[in-house]
CSV table of C-alpha atoms in Angstrom, one decimal:
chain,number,residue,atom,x,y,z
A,643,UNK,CA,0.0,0.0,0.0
A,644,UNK,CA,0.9,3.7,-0.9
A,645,UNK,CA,0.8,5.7,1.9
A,646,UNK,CA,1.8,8.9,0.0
A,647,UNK,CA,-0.9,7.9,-2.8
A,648,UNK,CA,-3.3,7.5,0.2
A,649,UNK,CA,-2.9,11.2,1.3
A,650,UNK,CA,-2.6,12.7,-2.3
A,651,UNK,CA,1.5,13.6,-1.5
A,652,UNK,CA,4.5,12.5,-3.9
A,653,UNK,CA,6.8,10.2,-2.2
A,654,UNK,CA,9.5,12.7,-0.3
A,655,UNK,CA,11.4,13.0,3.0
A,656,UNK,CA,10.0,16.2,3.2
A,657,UNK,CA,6.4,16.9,3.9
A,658,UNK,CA,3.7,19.3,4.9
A,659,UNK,CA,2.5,18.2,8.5
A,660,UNK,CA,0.2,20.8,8.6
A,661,UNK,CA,-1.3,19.3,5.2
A,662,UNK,CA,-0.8,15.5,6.5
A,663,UNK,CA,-3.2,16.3,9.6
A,664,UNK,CA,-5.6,18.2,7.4
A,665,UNK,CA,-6.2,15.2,4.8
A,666,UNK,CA,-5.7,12.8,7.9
A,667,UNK,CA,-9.1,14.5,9.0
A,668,UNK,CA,-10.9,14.5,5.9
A,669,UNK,CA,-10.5,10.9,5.0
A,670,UNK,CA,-11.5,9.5,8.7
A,671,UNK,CA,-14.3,11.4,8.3
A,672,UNK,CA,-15.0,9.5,4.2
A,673,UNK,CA,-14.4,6.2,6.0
A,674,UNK,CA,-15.6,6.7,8.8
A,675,UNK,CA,-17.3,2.9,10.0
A,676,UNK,CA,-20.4,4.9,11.4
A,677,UNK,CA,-21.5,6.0,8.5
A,678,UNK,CA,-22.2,3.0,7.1
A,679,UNK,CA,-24.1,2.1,9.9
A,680,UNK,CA,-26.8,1.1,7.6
A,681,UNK,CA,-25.1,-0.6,5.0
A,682,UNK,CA,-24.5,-4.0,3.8
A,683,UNK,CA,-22.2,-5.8,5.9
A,684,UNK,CA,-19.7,-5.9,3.6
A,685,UNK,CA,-19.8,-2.3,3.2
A,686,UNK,CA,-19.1,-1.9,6.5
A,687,UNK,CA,-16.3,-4.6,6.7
A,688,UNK,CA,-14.9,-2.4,4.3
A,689,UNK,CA,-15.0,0.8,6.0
A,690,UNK,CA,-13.4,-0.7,9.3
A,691,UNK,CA,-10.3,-1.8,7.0
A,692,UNK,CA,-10.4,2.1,5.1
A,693,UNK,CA,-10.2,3.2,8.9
A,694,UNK,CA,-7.0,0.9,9.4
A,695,UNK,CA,-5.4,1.8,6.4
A,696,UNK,CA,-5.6,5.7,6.7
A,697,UNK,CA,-4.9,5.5,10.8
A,698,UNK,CA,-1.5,3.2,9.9
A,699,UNK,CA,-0.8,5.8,6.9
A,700,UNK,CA,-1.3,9.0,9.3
A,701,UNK,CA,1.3,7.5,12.0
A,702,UNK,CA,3.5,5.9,8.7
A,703,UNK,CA,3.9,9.5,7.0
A,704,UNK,CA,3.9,11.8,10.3
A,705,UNK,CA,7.0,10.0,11.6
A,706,UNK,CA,9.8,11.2,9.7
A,707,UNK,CA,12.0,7.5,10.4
A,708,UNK,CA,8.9,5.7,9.4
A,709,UNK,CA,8.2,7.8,6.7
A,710,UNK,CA,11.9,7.2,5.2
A,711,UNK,CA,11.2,3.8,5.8
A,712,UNK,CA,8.0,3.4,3.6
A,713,UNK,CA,10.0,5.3,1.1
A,714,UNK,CA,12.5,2.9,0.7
A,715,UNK,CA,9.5,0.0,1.6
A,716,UNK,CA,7.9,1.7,-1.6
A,717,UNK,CA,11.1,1.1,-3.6
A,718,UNK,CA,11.6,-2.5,-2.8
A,719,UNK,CA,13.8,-2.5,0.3
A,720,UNK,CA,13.0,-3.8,3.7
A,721,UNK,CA,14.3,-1.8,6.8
A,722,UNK,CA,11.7,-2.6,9.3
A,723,UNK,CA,12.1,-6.4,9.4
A,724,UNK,CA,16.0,-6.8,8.6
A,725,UNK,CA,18.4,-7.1,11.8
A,726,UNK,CA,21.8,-5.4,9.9
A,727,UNK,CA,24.7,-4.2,11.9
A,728,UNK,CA,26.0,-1.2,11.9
A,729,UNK,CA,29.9,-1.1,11.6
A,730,UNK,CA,30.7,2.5,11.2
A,731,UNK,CA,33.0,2.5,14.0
A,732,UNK,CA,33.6,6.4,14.0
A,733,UNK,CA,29.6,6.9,14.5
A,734,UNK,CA,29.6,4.4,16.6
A,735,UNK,CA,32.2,5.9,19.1
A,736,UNK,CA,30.3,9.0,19.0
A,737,UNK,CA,27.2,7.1,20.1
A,738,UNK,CA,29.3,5.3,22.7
A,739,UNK,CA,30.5,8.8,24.1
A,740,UNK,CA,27.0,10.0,24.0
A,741,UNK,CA,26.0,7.3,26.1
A,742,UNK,CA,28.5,7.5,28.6
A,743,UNK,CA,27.4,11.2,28.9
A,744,UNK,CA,24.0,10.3,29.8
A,745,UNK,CA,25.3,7.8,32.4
A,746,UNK,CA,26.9,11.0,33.8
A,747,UNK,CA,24.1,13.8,33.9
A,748,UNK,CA,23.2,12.2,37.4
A,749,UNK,CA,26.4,13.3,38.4
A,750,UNK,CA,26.9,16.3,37.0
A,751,UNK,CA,27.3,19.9,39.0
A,752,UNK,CA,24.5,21.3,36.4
A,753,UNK,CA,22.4,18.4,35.4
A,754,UNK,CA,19.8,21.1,33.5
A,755,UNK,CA,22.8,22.4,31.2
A,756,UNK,CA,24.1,19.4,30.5
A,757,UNK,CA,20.8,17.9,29.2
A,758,UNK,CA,19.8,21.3,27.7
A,759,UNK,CA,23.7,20.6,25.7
A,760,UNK,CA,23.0,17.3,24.8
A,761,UNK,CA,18.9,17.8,23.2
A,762,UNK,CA,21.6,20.3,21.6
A,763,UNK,CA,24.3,18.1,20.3
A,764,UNK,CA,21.7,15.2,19.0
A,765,UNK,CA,19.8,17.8,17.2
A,766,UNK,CA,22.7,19.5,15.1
A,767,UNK,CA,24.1,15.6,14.3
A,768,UNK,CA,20.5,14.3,13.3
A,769,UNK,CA,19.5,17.1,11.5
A,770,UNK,CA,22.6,17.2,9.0
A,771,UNK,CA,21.6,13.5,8.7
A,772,UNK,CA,18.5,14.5,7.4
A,773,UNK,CA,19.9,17.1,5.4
A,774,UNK,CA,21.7,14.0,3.8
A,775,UNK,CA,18.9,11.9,3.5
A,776,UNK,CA,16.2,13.9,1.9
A,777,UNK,CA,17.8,14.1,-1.9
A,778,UNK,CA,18.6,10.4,-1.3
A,779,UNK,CA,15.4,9.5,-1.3
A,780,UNK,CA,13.8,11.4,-4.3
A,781,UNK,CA,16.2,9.0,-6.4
A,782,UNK,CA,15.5,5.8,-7.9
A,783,UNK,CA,18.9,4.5,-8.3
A,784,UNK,CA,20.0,1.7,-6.4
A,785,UNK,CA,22.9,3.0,-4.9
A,786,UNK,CA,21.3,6.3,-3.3
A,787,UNK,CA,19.1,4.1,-1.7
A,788,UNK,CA,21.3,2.1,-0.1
A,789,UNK,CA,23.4,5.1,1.1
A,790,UNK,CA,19.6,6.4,2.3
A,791,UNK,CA,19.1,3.1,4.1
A,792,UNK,CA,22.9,3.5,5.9
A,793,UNK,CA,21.7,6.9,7.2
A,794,UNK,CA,17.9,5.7,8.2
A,795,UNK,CA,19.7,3.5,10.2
A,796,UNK,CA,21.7,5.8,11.5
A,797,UNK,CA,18.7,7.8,12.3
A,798,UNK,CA,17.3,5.5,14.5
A,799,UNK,CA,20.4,5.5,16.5
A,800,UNK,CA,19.6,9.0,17.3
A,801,UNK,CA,16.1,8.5,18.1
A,802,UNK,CA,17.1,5.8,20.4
A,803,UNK,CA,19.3,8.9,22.0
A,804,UNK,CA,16.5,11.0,22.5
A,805,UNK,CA,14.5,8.1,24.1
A,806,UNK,CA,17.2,7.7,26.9
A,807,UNK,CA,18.1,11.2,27.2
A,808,UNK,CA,14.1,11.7,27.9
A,809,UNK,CA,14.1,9.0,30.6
A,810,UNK,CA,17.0,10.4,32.1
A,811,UNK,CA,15.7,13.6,32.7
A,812,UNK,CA,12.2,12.1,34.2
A,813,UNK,CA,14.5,10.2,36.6
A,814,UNK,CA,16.4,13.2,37.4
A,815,UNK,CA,13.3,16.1,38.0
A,816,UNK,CA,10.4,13.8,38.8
B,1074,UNK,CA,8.8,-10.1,28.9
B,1075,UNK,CA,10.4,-12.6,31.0
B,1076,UNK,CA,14.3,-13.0,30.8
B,1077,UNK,CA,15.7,-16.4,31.1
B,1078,UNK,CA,18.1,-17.5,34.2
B,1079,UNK,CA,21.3,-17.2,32.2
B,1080,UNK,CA,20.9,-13.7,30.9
B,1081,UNK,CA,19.8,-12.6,34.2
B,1082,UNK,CA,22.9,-14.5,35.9
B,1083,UNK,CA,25.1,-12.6,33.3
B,1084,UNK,CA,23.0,-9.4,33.2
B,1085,UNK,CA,23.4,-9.0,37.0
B,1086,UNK,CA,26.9,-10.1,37.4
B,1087,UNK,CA,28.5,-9.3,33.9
B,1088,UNK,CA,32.0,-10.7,33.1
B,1089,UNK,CA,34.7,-8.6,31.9
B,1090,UNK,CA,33.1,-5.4,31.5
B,1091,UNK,CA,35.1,-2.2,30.9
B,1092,UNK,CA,38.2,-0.9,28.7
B,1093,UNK,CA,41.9,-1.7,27.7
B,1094,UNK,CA,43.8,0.9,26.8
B,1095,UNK,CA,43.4,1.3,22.9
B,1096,UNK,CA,47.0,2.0,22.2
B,1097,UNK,CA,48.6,-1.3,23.4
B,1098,UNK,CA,49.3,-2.6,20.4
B,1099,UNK,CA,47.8,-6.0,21.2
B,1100,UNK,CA,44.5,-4.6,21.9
B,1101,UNK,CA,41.8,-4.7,18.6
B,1102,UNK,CA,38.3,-3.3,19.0
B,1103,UNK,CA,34.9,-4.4,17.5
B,1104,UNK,CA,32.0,-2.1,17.5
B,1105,UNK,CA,28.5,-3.0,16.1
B,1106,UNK,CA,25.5,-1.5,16.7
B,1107,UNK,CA,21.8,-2.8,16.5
B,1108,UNK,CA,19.8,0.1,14.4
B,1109,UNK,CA,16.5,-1.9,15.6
B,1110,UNK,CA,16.9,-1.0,19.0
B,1111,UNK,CA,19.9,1.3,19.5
B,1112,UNK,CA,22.1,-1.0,21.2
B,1113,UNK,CA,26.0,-0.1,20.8
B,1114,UNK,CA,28.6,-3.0,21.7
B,1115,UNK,CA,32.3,-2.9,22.0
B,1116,UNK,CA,34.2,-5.9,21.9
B,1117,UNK,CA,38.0,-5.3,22.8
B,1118,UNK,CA,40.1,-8.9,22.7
B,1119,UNK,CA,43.9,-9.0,23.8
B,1120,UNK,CA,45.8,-10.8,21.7
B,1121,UNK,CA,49.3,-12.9,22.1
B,1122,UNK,CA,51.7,-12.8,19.5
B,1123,UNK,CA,50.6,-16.5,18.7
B,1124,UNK,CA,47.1,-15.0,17.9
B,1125,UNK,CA,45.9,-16.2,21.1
B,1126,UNK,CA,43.3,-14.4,22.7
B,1127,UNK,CA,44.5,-13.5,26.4
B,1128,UNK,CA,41.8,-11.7,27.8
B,1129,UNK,CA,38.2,-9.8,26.6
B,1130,UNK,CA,36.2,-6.6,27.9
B,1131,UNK,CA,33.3,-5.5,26.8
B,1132,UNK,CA,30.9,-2.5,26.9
B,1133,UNK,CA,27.5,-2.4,26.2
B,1134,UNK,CA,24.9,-0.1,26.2
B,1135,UNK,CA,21.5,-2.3,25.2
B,1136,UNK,CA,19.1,-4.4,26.9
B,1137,UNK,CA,19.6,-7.6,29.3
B,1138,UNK,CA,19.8,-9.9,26.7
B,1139,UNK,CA,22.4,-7.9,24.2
B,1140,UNK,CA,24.2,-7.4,27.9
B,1141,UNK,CA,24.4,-11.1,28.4
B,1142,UNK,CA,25.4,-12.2,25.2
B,1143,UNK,CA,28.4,-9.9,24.9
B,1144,UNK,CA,29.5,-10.9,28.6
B,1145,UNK,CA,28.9,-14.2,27.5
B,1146,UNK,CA,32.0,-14.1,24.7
B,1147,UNK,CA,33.8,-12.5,26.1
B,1148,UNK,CA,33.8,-15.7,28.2
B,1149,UNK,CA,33.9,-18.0,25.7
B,1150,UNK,CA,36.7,-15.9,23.5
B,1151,UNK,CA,39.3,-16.2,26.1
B,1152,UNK,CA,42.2,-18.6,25.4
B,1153,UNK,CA,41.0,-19.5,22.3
B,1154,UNK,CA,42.8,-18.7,19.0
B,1155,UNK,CA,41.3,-16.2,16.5
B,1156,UNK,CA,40.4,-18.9,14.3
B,1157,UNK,CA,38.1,-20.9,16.8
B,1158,UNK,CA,36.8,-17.4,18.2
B,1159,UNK,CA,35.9,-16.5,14.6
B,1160,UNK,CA,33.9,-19.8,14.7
B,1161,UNK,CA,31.6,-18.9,17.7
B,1162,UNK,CA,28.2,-19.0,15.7
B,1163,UNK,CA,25.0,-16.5,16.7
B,1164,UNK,CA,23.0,-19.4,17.3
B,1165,UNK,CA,25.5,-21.1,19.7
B,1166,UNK,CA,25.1,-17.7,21.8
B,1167,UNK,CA,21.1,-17.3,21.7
B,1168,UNK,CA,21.0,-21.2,22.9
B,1169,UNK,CA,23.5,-21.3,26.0
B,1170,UNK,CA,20.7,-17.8,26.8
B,1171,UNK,CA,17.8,-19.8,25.6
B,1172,UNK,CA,17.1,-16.2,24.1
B,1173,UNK,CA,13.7,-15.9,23.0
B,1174,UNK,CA,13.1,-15.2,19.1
B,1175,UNK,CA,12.6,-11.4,19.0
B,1176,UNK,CA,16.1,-11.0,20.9
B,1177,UNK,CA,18.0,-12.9,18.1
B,1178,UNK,CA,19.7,-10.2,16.8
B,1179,UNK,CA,21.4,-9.8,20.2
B,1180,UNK,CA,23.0,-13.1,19.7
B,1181,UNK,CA,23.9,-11.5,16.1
B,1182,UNK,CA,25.3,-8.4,17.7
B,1183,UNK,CA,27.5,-10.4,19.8
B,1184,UNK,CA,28.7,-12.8,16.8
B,1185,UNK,CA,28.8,-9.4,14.7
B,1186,UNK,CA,31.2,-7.9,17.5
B,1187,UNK,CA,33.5,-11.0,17.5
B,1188,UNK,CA,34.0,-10.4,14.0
B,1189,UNK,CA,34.5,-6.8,13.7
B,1190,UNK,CA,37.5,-7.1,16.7
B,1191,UNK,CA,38.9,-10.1,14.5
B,1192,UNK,CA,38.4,-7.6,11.1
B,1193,UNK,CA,40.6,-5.0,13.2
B,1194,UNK,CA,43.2,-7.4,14.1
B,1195,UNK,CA,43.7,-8.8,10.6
B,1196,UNK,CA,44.1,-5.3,9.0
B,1197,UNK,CA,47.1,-4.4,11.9
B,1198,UNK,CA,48.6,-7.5,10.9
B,1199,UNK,CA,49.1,-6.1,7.3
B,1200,UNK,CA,50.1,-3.1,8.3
């Protein structure tokens, strides 16, 4: 299934949000199961599996990782399922660091700074990932897609990041 | 989801956790990381002038199980050559665990690490 077909949008990294929940609206409303409530049953079988499709193709599309992902799904390669490792050991150190720095907010003499530093740091890094990405994936050739795919991957490394930097900061102020 | 005795044995009291100093020229490093889940690993192996592995420390920043199975080799890695080492299979690792099937790829991390360290070793060998 076209997600990007689904919400009238050509397949790109880059996407009005704004645009996404708009259409999002409008076609919950089209299928919406209650209004078949007097139809055939088939009808209505039909309506509950619109209402699947369009919810899984809002939260496909409005996450940027997933939405790279269904780009690349769309283009016959698999990232969800597949359990590659990542061997870039210079990203990989930088990860490593990052990790050992959130071990060390607990102990830090300004634990606000430090995590205000690090949403920083993991901003700047992803977003000239992104800046990487998005060209990658308006091609068709099998190479770019591959390099997309290395940086997707990489991209979920940072989300990962985020995650832990989050829960770190609950423990810390809660 | 329920963690078997073994990784919580290893995940509680992990083996040969830490660092060797990266500039002894007998140290070689792996690192691998799991894009599914975010997990980082590094494997760093000691290694005689026989190719013998000496010792193993590991660091790893990932669930219980990816925890367990990189304490785990670097238990099984020790006194082995880099030949036998190189033979330690994914499989092997996620059945001493009895890991459950969505934590596979921990096993594969751990195998992946292995490899990486021996990949480092063989190209300051040429050099």
């Amino acid at each position: 299934m076209n997600y990007f077909e689904l919400f009238s949008f050509t397949p790109s990294y880059e996407i009005d949000t704004a645009l996404l929940a708009e259409r999002y609206r409008e076609l919950q409303r089209a299928v919406h199961p209650d209004k078949f409530a007097n139809s055939s049953e088939q009808d209505k079988r039909i309506a509950v599996q619109r209402t699947a499709q369009v919810n899984d193709g809002f939260s496909t599309l409005k996450n940027p990782i997933s939405r790279a992902e269904h780009i690349l799904a769309l283009n016959g390669f698999d990232l969800q399922h597949e359990s590659t490792t990542v061997k870039d050991t210079h990203f990989l150190m930088q990860q490593m660091e990052w990790r050992e720095s959130l071990e060390d907010i607990a102990h830090s003499s300004d634990p606000h700074e430090m995590i205000a530093g690090l949403y920083e740091s993991f901003s700047v890094y992803a977003k000239k990932i992104e800046q990487d990405l998005a060209p990658l994936l308006l091609s068709d050739s099998e190479e770019a897609l591959s390099r997309a795919a290395d940086l997707i991957r990489k991209l979920k490394f940072m989300a990962k990041l985020n995650i832990e930097l989050e829960r770190a900061e609950d423990v810390l102020f809660d | 989801m329920a963690y078997s005795e073994k990784v919580l044995e290893h995940y509680e009291n992990p083996r040969n956790v830490g660092s060797f100093d990266k500039d002894d020229p007998s140290v070689v490093t792996g690192m691998v990381g799991a894009p599914a889940c975010g997990d980082v690993m590094k494997l760093q192996l000691k290694i005689d002038e026989n190719g013998m592995i000496e010792d193993a420390k590991f660091k790893t920043y990932g669930c219980g199980s990816a925890i367990a199975s990189s304490s785990l080799v670097t238990e099984w890695v020790k006194g082995k050559t880099i030949e036998e080492a190189a033979a330690i299979k994914n499989t092997d690792i996620a059945e001493e665990l009895a890991l459950p099937p969505v934590k596979i790829h921990c096993s594969i991390l751990a195998e992946d690490a292995i490899k990486a360290a021996i990949d480092d070793y063989k190209s300051k060998q040429t050099k």
